[in-house]
mmCIF file of C-alpha atoms in Angstrom:
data_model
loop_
_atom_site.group_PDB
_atom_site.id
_atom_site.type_symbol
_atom_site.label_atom_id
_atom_site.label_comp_id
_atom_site.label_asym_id
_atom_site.label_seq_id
_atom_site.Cartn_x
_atom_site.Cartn_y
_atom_site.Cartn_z
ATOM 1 C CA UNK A 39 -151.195 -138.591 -16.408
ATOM 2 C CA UNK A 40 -152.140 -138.291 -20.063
ATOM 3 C CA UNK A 41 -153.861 -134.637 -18.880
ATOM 4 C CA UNK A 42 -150.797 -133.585 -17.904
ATOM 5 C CA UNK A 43 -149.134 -135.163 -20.770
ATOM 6 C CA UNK A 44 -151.322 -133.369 -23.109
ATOM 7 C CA UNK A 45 -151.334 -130.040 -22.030
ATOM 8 C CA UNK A 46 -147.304 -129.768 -20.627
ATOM 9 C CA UNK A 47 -145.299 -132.073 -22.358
ATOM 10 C CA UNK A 48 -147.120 -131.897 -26.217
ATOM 11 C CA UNK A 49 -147.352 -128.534 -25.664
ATOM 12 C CA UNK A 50 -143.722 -128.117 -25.863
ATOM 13 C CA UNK A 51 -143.651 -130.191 -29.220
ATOM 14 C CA UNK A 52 -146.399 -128.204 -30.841
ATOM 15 C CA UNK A 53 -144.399 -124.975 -29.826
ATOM 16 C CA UNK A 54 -141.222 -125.693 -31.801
ATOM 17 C CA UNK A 55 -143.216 -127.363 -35.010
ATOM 18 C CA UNK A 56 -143.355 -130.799 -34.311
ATOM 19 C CA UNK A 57 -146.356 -133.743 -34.555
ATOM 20 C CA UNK A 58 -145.177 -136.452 -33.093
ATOM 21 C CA UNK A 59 -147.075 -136.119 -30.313
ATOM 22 C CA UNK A 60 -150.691 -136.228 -32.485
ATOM 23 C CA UNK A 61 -151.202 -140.252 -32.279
ATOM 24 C CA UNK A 62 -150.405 -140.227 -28.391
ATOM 25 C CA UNK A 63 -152.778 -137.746 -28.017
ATOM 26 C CA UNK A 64 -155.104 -139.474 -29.799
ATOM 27 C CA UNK A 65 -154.363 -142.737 -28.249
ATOM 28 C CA UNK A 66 -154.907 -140.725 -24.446
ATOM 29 C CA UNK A 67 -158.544 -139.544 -25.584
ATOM 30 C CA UNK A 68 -159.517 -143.105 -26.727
ATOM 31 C CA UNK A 69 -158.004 -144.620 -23.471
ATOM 32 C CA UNK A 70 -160.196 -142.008 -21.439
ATOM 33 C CA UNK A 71 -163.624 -143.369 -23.815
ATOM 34 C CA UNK A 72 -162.071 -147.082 -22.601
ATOM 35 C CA UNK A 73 -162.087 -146.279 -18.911
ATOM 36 C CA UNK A 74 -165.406 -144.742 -18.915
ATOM 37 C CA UNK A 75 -166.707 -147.979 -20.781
ATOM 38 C CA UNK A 76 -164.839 -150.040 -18.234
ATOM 39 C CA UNK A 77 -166.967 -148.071 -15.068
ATOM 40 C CA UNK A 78 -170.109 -148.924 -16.951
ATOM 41 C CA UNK A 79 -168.867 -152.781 -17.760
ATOM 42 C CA UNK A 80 -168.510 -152.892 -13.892
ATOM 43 C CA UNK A 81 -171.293 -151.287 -12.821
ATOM 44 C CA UNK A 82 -173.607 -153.900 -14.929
ATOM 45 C CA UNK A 83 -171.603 -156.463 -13.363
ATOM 46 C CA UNK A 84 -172.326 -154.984 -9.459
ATOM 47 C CA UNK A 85 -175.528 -154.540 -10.507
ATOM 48 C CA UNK A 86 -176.511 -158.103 -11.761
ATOM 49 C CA UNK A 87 -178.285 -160.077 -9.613
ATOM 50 C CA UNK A 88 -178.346 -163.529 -12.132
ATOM 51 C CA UNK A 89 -174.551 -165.078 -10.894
ATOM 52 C CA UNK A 90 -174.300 -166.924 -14.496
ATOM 53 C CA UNK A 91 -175.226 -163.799 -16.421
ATOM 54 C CA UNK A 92 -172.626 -161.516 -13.953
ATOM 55 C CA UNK A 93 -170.079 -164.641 -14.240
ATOM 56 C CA UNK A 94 -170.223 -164.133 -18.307
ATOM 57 C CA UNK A 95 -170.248 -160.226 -17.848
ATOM 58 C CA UNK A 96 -167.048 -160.432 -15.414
ATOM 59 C CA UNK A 97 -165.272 -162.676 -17.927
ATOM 60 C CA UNK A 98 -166.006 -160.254 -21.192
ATOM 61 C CA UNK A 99 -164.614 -157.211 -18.909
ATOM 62 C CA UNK A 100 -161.500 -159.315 -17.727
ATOM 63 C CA UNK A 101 -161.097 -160.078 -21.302
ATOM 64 C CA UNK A 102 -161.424 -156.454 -22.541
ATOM 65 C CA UNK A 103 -159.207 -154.684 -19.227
ATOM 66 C CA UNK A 104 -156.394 -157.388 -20.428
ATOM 67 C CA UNK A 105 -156.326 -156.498 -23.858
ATOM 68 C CA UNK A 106 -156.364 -152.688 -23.074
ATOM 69 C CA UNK A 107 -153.235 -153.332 -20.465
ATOM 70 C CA UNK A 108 -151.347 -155.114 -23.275
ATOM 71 C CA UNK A 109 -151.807 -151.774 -25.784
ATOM 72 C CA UNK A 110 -151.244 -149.675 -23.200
ATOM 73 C CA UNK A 111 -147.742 -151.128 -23.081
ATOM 74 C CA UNK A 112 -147.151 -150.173 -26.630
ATOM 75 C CA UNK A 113 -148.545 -146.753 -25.595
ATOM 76 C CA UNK A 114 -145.535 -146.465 -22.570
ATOM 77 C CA UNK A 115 -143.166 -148.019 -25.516
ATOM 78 C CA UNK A 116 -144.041 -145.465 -27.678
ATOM 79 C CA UNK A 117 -144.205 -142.535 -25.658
ATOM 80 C CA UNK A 118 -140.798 -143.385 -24.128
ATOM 81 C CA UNK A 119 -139.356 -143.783 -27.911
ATOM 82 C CA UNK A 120 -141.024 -141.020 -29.424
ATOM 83 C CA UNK A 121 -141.894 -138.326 -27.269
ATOM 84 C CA UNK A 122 -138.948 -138.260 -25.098
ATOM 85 C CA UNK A 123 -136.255 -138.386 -27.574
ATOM 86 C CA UNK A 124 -138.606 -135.695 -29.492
ATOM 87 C CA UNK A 125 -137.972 -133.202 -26.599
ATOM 88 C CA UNK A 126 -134.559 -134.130 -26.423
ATOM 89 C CA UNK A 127 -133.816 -132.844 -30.116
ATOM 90 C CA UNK A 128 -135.825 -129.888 -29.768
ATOM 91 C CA UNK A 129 -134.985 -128.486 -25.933
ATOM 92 C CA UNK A 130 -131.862 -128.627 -23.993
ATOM 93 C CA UNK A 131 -131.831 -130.220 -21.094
ATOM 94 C CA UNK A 132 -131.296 -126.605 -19.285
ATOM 95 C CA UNK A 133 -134.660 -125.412 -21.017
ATOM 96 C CA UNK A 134 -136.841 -129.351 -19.669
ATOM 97 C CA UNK A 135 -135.385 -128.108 -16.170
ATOM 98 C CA UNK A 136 -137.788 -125.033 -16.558
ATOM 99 C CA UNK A 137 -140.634 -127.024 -16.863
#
C-alpha cells in the first residue's frame, strides 16, 4: 500500500511541483520501522516461556498495536484530505485514468 503510494501516486505530485505528499511519506517509512518492531514485540512474546512475563509483554504490544491503529486513522484522514484533493488540482481526471 504505502509502496505503491510512494512510488505512483507521490510521484505524480513531485512531477508537477508539489510537497504535500513529504509528511505521508514520512509517516509510511516510520509505519514500516513500527511493523518491524511489532514482529520482534511478538516474537519475544512466542518465545517466552515465563506466562507472567509473556502476559506483561502481550499487554505492552496490545497497548502499542492500539495506539498505532488510532494514528493510522489520522494517516487515512489525511491522505484522503490532502493527497487526493492534491491530484485533483493538479491532473484531470482524463490524465488519473492513465495511471
Amino acid at each position: 500500500h504505502a509502496a505503491f503510494e510512494d512510488q505512483a501516486i507521490h510521484e505524480l505530485i513531485r512531477q508537477r511541483g508539489s510537497n504535500v505528499h513529504v509528511s505521508i511519506e514520512a509517516e509510511h517509512q516510520d509505519h514500516h520501522k513500527k511493523f518491524q518492531q511489532f514482529k520482534e514485540q511478538l516474537q519475544e512474546i512466542l518465545d517466552c516461556s515465563d506466562v507472567q512475563v509473556r502476559e506483561q509483554k502481550g499487554y505492552v504490544f496490545y497497548l502499542s498495536f492500539r495506539l498505532f491503529a488510532s494514528e493510522n486513522l489520522k494517516h487515512l484522514h489525511d491522505e484522503e484530505t490532502l493527497i487526493l484533493p492534491e491530484l485533483h488540482r493538479l491532473y484531470t481526471d482524463d490524465e488519473l485514468k492513465q495511471v
